């Protein structure tokens, strides 16, 4: 089951304080408590989700990992789909990497803190057939990169950023606050610890420039509109040696002229003749892969749904495959020849009311209520 964003589950912003998170949790836990909902199954699932979300956000370390990696157990995604990683516990090599960057139990003092680069988002359109089979797509986007003229410093050639005089390069200033003094981000350098005297011409001192990029993306079979593909490390570069951000691709599956999709199943309609419906037949129907044979049993009524097993879409985990459901509709001939008229008249003369149960039931009801 795909895990929802814990912030979304608790309805709090990413900047929410621990106290705000705790309050939001208590409010929701109260609302979905079994005593209140009378053991409603959906409320129970909701409560489980709320508990799982709080479990991550109440713990600053887990929360920081979630913020950074999109999962609380620190397992890296490698272009996989959300929901596969899960929130299981356990050690991973990434924990060590995390500890190395930030030190166990908090960040290291002194050196500027490594920060992950910004995540990027884009939309990608695919057809229903591409969504069914999976497809390789080339996507183009632009992102900020470290300026290569100043090597990401923002300072013009021959000059370099100077240590900020207000904070002596620490990025923090101490401000007296009653009996205490508190640390604040330095207003002069914005916490960077350095200022640029002569800005680089290429990036105007911003240290970054916009660069367009093209990558090839494997869209797995089974995506739907709203599916989110995460490509790790394709976001913007990190700060102070931090990792790159990620690229999130939001899928949009175009509507199809013949097929309508509902989850993993697809639906379509096929017209058949009166005689095909009465005698039974095998007809060819379009499928996502091409064509398939659909057997119509003798005595099929108009509007019957017939199922082509396995001709729908796979689910994203690849465990199951949906079906194609064909609604057959009897089409009365719009014009008939003289010979056909004779045959149909003969058919009508020979018809036995017993073999038209719907008509018999209708007549019976009409008799009763008239
Ligand atoms: Zn530059
Ligand atoms: Zn400063």
Short mmCIF file of C-alpha atoms and ligand atoms in Angstrom, two decimals:
data_model
loop_
_atom_site.label_atom_id
_atom_site.label_comp_id
_atom_site.label_asym_id
_atom_site.label_seq_id
_atom_site.Cartn_x
_atom_site.Cartn_y
_atom_site.Cartn_z
CA UNK A 1 0.00 0.00 0.00
CA UNK A 2 1.49 3.35 -0.97
CA UNK A 3 2.45 5.44 2.05
CA UNK A 4 1.04 8.90 2.12
CA UNK A 5 3.10 11.93 3.03
CA UNK A 6 2.97 12.08 6.86
CA UNK A 7 2.65 15.88 6.77
CA UNK A 8 -0.37 15.51 4.53
CA UNK A 9 -1.86 12.82 6.78
CA UNK A 10 -1.62 15.05 9.85
CA UNK A 11 -2.55 18.18 7.89
CA UNK A 12 0.47 20.17 9.01
CA UNK A 13 3.03 22.18 7.08
CA UNK A 14 6.62 21.03 6.65
CA UNK A 15 7.70 23.88 8.91
CA UNK A 16 5.33 22.86 11.72
CA UNK A 17 6.83 22.82 15.22
CA UNK A 18 6.88 19.58 17.25
CA UNK A 19 4.13 21.04 19.41
CA UNK A 20 1.94 21.83 16.37
CA UNK A 21 2.47 18.27 15.15
CA UNK A 22 1.54 16.84 18.54
CA UNK A 23 -1.64 18.94 18.68
CA UNK A 24 -2.66 17.97 15.13
CA UNK A 25 -2.09 14.31 15.96
CA UNK A 26 -4.13 14.44 19.18
CA UNK A 27 -7.01 16.12 17.39
CA UNK A 28 -7.08 13.50 14.63
CA UNK A 29 -6.52 10.56 16.97
CA UNK A 30 -9.49 11.80 18.99
CA UNK A 31 -11.65 12.20 15.91
CA UNK A 32 -10.93 8.68 14.59
CA UNK A 33 -10.89 6.91 17.93
CA UNK A 34 -12.89 3.63 17.79
CA UNK A 35 -15.05 4.88 20.71
CA UNK A 36 -16.21 7.71 18.50
CA UNK A 37 -16.53 5.89 15.22
CA UNK A 38 -18.09 2.69 16.57
CA UNK A 39 -15.42 0.44 15.10
CA UNK A 40 -15.89 1.72 11.53
CA UNK A 41 -13.39 -0.14 9.33
CA UNK A 42 -12.38 2.90 7.28
CA UNK A 43 -11.84 4.99 10.41
CA UNK A 44 -9.65 2.22 11.77
CA UNK A 45 -7.45 2.30 8.66
CA UNK A 46 -7.32 6.08 8.89
CA UNK A 47 -6.21 5.87 12.51
CA UNK A 48 -3.44 3.44 11.58
CA UNK A 49 -2.24 5.89 8.95
CA UNK A 50 -2.36 8.76 11.45
CA UNK A 51 -0.32 6.74 13.97
CA UNK A 52 2.28 5.80 11.36
CA UNK A 53 2.61 9.44 10.27
CA UNK A 54 2.98 10.63 13.87
CA UNK A 55 5.53 7.93 14.56
CA UNK A 56 7.76 9.57 11.96
CA UNK A 57 7.11 13.21 12.70
CA UNK A 58 7.27 13.04 16.50
CA UNK A 59 10.85 11.82 16.32
CA UNK A 60 13.12 14.67 15.11
CA UNK A 61 15.68 12.25 13.74
CA UNK A 62 13.13 10.24 11.75
CA UNK A 63 11.50 13.46 10.65
CA UNK A 64 14.80 14.86 9.38
CA UNK A 65 15.41 11.67 7.43
CA UNK A 66 11.95 11.78 5.94
CA UNK A 67 12.46 15.41 4.92
CA UNK A 68 15.70 14.49 3.24
CA UNK A 69 14.98 11.15 1.68
CA UNK A 70 11.23 10.84 1.52
CA UNK A 71 11.29 7.78 3.74
CA UNK A 72 11.84 7.42 7.45
CA UNK A 73 14.17 4.45 7.35
CA UNK A 74 16.70 6.25 5.23
CA UNK A 75 16.65 3.74 2.39
CA UNK A 76 17.64 5.41 -0.81
CA UNK A 77 15.28 5.25 -3.75
CA UNK A 78 16.85 4.61 -7.07
CA UNK A 79 14.23 5.89 -9.42
CA UNK A 80 11.66 3.53 -7.98
CA UNK A 81 8.06 4.25 -7.32
CA UNK A 82 6.81 5.75 -4.11
CA UNK A 83 5.37 3.14 -1.87
CA UNK A 84 7.88 0.42 -2.59
CA UNK A 85 10.33 1.56 0.04
CA UNK A 86 7.86 1.35 2.84
CA UNK A 87 8.54 2.40 6.38
CA UNK A 88 10.00 -0.79 7.78
CA UNK A 89 12.70 -0.44 10.39
CA UNK A 90 16.21 -1.79 10.19
CA UNK A 91 19.65 -0.48 9.50
CA UNK A 92 20.74 0.55 6.07
CA UNK A 93 24.08 1.71 4.73
CA UNK A 94 22.43 5.08 4.25
CA UNK A 95 22.15 5.55 8.00
CA UNK A 96 25.92 5.66 8.16
CA UNK A 97 26.01 8.14 5.32
CA UNK A 98 23.48 10.27 7.15
CA UNK A 99 25.43 10.09 10.39
CA UNK A 100 28.60 10.93 8.57
CA UNK A 101 27.00 14.07 7.16
CA UNK A 102 25.22 15.29 10.21
CA UNK A 103 26.75 13.45 13.13
CA UNK A 104 24.73 11.16 15.37
CA UNK A 105 22.06 13.03 17.27
CA UNK A 106 22.35 16.35 15.53
CA UNK A 107 24.52 18.48 13.35
CA UNK A 108 28.14 19.26 13.87
CA UNK A 109 28.95 22.69 15.19
CA UNK A 110 31.16 25.10 13.32
CA UNK A 111 31.25 24.07 9.67
CA UNK A 112 28.34 25.24 7.52
CA UNK A 113 25.64 22.61 7.41
CA UNK A 114 25.40 20.49 4.26
CA UNK A 115 22.00 20.93 2.69
CA UNK A 116 20.25 18.84 0.10
CA UNK A 117 19.47 20.70 -3.13
CA UNK A 118 15.94 21.63 -4.12
CA UNK A 119 13.64 18.98 -5.52
CA UNK A 120 12.18 19.59 -8.96
CA UNK A 121 8.79 18.62 -10.33
CA UNK A 122 7.52 18.09 -13.81
CA UNK A 123 4.61 16.54 -15.64
CA UNK A 124 4.84 13.79 -18.19
CA UNK A 125 2.07 12.81 -20.60
CA UNK A 126 1.69 9.23 -21.76
CA UNK A 127 -0.99 7.44 -23.76
CA UNK A 128 -3.12 4.69 -22.24
CA UNK A 129 -1.23 2.10 -24.30
CA UNK A 130 2.10 3.41 -23.01
CA UNK A 131 0.75 3.33 -19.46
CA UNK A 132 -0.30 -0.29 -19.98
CA UNK A 133 2.97 -1.55 -21.45
CA UNK A 134 5.48 0.78 -19.79
CA UNK A 135 7.59 3.11 -21.90
CA UNK A 136 10.96 4.82 -22.07
CA UNK A 137 10.57 8.58 -22.38
CA UNK A 138 13.02 11.40 -22.85
CA UNK A 139 12.25 14.36 -20.63
CA UNK A 140 13.76 17.82 -20.90
CA UNK A 141 13.83 20.29 -18.07
CA UNK A 142 15.98 23.09 -16.78
CA UNK A 143 17.60 23.32 -13.40
CA UNK A 144 20.07 25.50 -11.58
CA UNK A 145 23.68 24.27 -11.62
CA UNK A 146 26.79 25.55 -9.93
CA UNK A 147 28.29 28.22 -12.16
CA UNK A 148 31.47 26.81 -13.71
CA UNK A 149 33.07 30.21 -14.29
CA UNK A 150 33.33 30.90 -10.55
CA UNK A 151 33.09 27.23 -9.57
CA UNK A 152 29.96 27.92 -7.56
CA UNK A 153 31.46 30.63 -5.35
CA UNK A 154 29.77 33.64 -7.01
CA UNK A 155 33.01 35.59 -6.85
CA UNK A 156 34.63 37.04 -10.00
CA UNK A 157 37.79 35.42 -11.39
CA UNK A 158 40.82 36.42 -9.35
CA UNK A 159 38.74 37.26 -6.29
CA UNK A 160 37.14 35.07 -3.68
CA UNK A 161 34.36 35.39 -1.17
CA UNK A 162 35.53 37.07 2.01
CA UNK A 163 34.67 36.01 5.53
CA UNK A 164 31.72 38.05 6.76
CA UNK A 165 32.88 40.73 9.17
CA UNK A 166 29.69 40.76 11.22
CA UNK A 167 29.76 37.08 12.18
CA UNK A 168 33.46 36.35 11.63
CA UNK A 169 32.51 33.68 9.11
CA UNK A 170 30.31 31.60 11.40
CA UNK A 171 27.01 32.64 9.80
CA UNK A 172 25.51 33.14 13.25
CA UNK A 173 25.42 36.16 15.52
CA UNK A 174 24.60 36.19 19.21
CA UNK A 175 21.87 38.54 20.31
CA UNK A 176 21.29 39.48 23.97
CA UNK A 177 17.86 38.44 25.09
CA UNK A 178 17.27 39.32 28.76
CA UNK A 179 19.58 37.14 30.82
CA UNK A 180 20.37 34.95 27.84
CA UNK A 181 21.97 35.44 24.52
CA UNK A 182 20.52 33.57 21.57
CA UNK A 183 22.03 32.57 18.25
CA UNK A 184 20.52 34.15 15.14
CA UNK A 185 21.27 33.85 11.45
CA UNK A 186 23.67 36.62 10.53
CA UNK A 187 21.73 39.41 8.73
CA UNK A 188 24.71 40.54 6.68
CA UNK A 189 25.62 37.24 4.98
CA UNK A 190 22.32 35.40 5.47
CA UNK A 191 24.08 32.59 7.33
CA UNK A 192 26.60 31.83 4.57
CA UNK A 193 29.54 33.08 6.63
CA UNK A 194 31.01 34.83 3.61
CA UNK A 195 30.22 37.80 1.39
CA UNK A 196 31.12 38.43 -2.24
CA UNK A 197 33.02 41.62 -2.95
CA UNK A 198 33.34 41.33 -6.75
CA UNK A 199 30.48 39.23 -8.21
CA UNK A 200 31.11 36.75 -11.05
CA UNK A 201 29.98 38.15 -14.44
CA UNK A 202 28.39 34.97 -15.66
CA UNK A 203 26.09 34.33 -12.67
CA UNK A 204 26.03 37.88 -11.23
CA UNK A 205 27.27 36.51 -7.92
CA UNK A 206 24.41 34.04 -7.55
CA UNK A 207 26.89 31.15 -7.90
CA UNK A 208 24.34 29.27 -10.02
CA UNK A 209 23.13 29.34 -13.59
CA UNK A 210 20.14 27.78 -15.34
CA UNK A 211 21.08 24.75 -17.43
CA UNK A 212 18.78 22.60 -19.53
CA UNK A 213 18.97 18.87 -19.11
CA UNK A 214 17.64 15.82 -20.89
CA UNK A 215 17.25 12.41 -19.27
CA UNK A 216 15.71 9.12 -20.23
CA UNK A 217 13.00 7.88 -17.88
CA UNK A 218 11.63 4.36 -17.59
CA UNK A 219 7.91 4.69 -17.00
CA UNK A 220 6.79 1.38 -15.47
CA UNK A 221 3.68 -0.42 -16.71
CA UNK A 222 0.54 0.40 -14.76
CA UNK A 223 0.99 4.13 -14.09
CA UNK A 224 -2.11 6.27 -13.80
CA UNK A 225 -2.73 10.00 -13.78
CA UNK A 226 -1.27 11.29 -10.53
CA UNK A 227 1.33 8.52 -10.17
CA UNK A 228 4.57 10.05 -8.98
CA UNK A 229 7.91 8.84 -10.24
CA UNK A 230 10.90 9.81 -8.14
CA UNK A 231 14.29 10.08 -9.80
CA UNK A 232 16.87 10.38 -7.10
CA UNK A 233 19.63 12.93 -7.49
CA UNK A 234 18.23 14.72 -10.55
CA UNK A 235 17.20 17.83 -8.62
CA UNK A 236 19.36 20.87 -7.98
CA UNK A 237 22.85 20.60 -6.48
CA UNK A 238 23.20 20.60 -2.70
CA UNK A 239 24.88 23.25 -0.58
CA UNK A 240 28.12 22.76 1.34
CA UNK A 241 28.62 19.25 0.02
CA UNK A 242 25.02 18.16 0.61
CA UNK A 243 23.40 15.72 -1.83
CA UNK A 244 21.43 16.77 -4.88
CA UNK A 245 17.67 17.12 -4.64
CA UNK A 246 15.35 14.70 -6.43
CA UNK A 247 13.22 15.00 -9.52
CA UNK A 248 9.55 14.14 -9.16
CA UNK A 249 7.66 13.29 -12.30
CA UNK A 250 3.88 13.41 -12.14
CA UNK A 251 2.23 11.18 -14.70
CA UNK A 252 -0.73 12.20 -16.83
CA UNK A 253 -2.41 9.46 -18.83
CA UNK A 254 -4.34 10.83 -21.82
CA UNK A 255 -7.95 9.72 -22.27
CA UNK A 256 -8.47 7.07 -24.95
CA UNK A 257 -11.19 7.36 -27.63
CA UNK A 258 -12.35 3.75 -27.17
CA UNK A 259 -11.27 2.58 -23.73
CA UNK A 260 -12.26 3.93 -20.36
CA UNK A 261 -9.99 3.04 -17.45
CA UNK A 262 -10.99 2.28 -13.90
CA UNK A 263 -7.96 1.29 -11.85
CA UNK A 264 -6.48 -1.75 -13.54
CA UNK A 265 -9.62 -2.57 -15.57
CA UNK A 266 -10.56 -1.07 -18.90
CA UNK A 267 -14.04 -0.79 -20.36
CA UNK A 268 -15.37 -0.54 -23.88
CA UNK A 269 -18.55 -1.16 -25.85
CA UNK A 270 -19.00 -3.40 -28.85
CA UNK A 271 -22.06 -3.45 -31.13
CA UNK A 272 -23.33 -6.90 -32.19
CA UNK A 273 -26.17 -8.03 -34.48
CA UNK A 274 -29.47 -9.56 -33.43
CA UNK A 275 -28.43 -12.89 -34.90
CA UNK A 276 -25.00 -12.86 -33.19
CA UNK A 277 -26.79 -12.26 -29.90
CA UNK A 278 -29.34 -15.03 -30.52
CA UNK A 279 -27.07 -17.65 -32.12
CA UNK A 280 -23.82 -16.89 -30.31
CA UNK A 281 -20.67 -15.78 -32.11
CA UNK A 282 -16.98 -15.02 -31.80
CA UNK A 283 -16.09 -11.44 -32.66
CA UNK A 284 -12.80 -9.52 -32.80
CA UNK A 285 -12.51 -6.65 -30.35
CA UNK A 286 -9.74 -4.09 -29.95
CA UNK A 287 -7.50 -4.48 -26.89
CA UNK A 288 -4.63 -2.42 -25.49
CA UNK A 289 -2.21 -4.87 -27.13
CA UNK A 290 -4.03 -5.10 -30.46
CA UNK A 291 -7.00 -7.40 -30.88
CA UNK A 292 -8.57 -10.38 -29.17
CA UNK A 293 -11.43 -12.80 -29.77
CA UNK A 294 -14.53 -12.34 -27.64
CA UNK A 295 -16.97 -15.24 -27.40
CA UNK A 296 -20.61 -14.21 -27.28
CA UNK A 297 -22.78 -16.98 -25.83
CA UNK A 298 -26.10 -17.81 -27.55
CA UNK A 299 -28.97 -15.87 -26.02
CA UNK A 300 -26.88 -12.86 -24.91
CA UNK A 301 -28.92 -9.82 -23.90
CA UNK A 302 -28.13 -6.27 -24.98
CA UNK A 303 -26.02 -4.47 -22.35
CA UNK A 304 -24.34 -7.64 -21.04
CA UNK A 305 -20.79 -7.16 -19.76
CA UNK A 306 -18.40 -9.81 -21.04
CA UNK A 307 -14.92 -10.16 -19.59
CA UNK A 308 -11.60 -10.63 -21.35
CA UNK A 309 -9.41 -11.81 -18.52
CA UNK A 310 -5.97 -10.26 -18.19
CA UNK A 311 -6.45 -7.70 -20.95
CA UNK A 312 -6.51 -4.72 -18.57
CA UNK A 313 -3.49 -2.99 -17.08
CA UNK A 314 -0.93 -4.45 -14.67
CA UNK A 315 -0.85 -2.90 -11.23
CA UNK A 316 2.31 -0.99 -10.41
CA UNK A 317 3.74 -3.72 -8.20
CA UNK A 318 3.25 -6.18 -11.03
CA UNK A 319 1.34 -8.72 -8.92
CA UNK A 320 -1.96 -8.50 -10.69
CA UNK A 321 -3.38 -7.75 -14.07
CA UNK A 322 -6.73 -6.10 -14.69
CA UNK A 323 -9.39 -7.27 -17.15
CA UNK A 324 -11.05 -5.77 -20.17
CA UNK A 325 -14.81 -5.55 -19.81
CA UNK A 326 -16.78 -5.37 -23.03
CA UNK A 327 -20.37 -4.24 -22.87
CA UNK A 328 -22.13 -5.75 -25.87
CA UNK A 329 -24.99 -3.76 -27.34
CA UNK A 330 -27.39 -5.22 -29.89
CA UNK A 331 -27.68 -3.11 -32.99
CA UNK A 332 -30.93 -3.44 -34.92
CA UNK A 333 -30.33 -3.28 -38.68
CA UNK A 334 -31.22 0.17 -39.96
CA UNK A 335 -32.31 -1.22 -43.33
CA UNK A 336 -33.34 -4.72 -44.45
CA UNK A 337 -33.84 -6.42 -47.80
CA UNK A 338 -37.08 -8.04 -48.86
CA UNK A 339 -35.65 -11.50 -48.23
CA UNK A 340 -34.52 -10.49 -44.74
CA UNK A 341 -37.97 -9.09 -44.04
CA UNK A 342 -39.54 -12.45 -45.01
CA UNK A 343 -37.18 -14.32 -42.73
CA UNK A 344 -37.78 -11.96 -39.81
CA UNK A 345 -41.54 -12.16 -40.29
CA UNK A 346 -41.26 -15.92 -40.24
CA UNK A 347 -39.13 -15.69 -37.08
CA UNK A 348 -41.73 -13.48 -35.40
CA UNK A 349 -44.56 -15.86 -36.36
CA UNK A 350 -42.66 -18.79 -34.86
CA UNK A 351 -41.56 -16.99 -31.69
CA UNK A 352 -42.59 -18.56 -28.44
CA UNK A 353 -43.51 -16.12 -25.60
CA UNK A 354 -41.91 -18.57 -23.15
CA UNK A 355 -38.49 -17.72 -24.58
CA UNK A 356 -38.91 -14.00 -23.84
CA UNK A 357 -38.89 -14.02 -20.03
CA UNK A 358 -38.37 -10.24 -19.78
CA UNK A 359 -41.42 -9.60 -21.92
CA UNK A 360 -43.46 -12.09 -19.92
CA UNK A 361 -42.45 -10.44 -16.64
CA UNK A 362 -43.25 -7.00 -18.04
CA UNK A 363 -46.71 -8.09 -19.21
CA UNK A 364 -47.39 -9.73 -15.86
CA UNK A 365 -46.51 -6.54 -13.97
CA UNK A 366 -48.61 -4.42 -16.30
CA UNK A 367 -51.59 -6.72 -15.67
CA UNK A 368 -51.15 -6.50 -11.89
CA UNK A 369 -50.94 -2.74 -11.61
CA UNK A 370 -53.38 -1.60 -14.26
ZN1 LIG B 1 29.66 32.44 -11.45
ZN1 LIG B 2 27.80 37.03 8.52
#
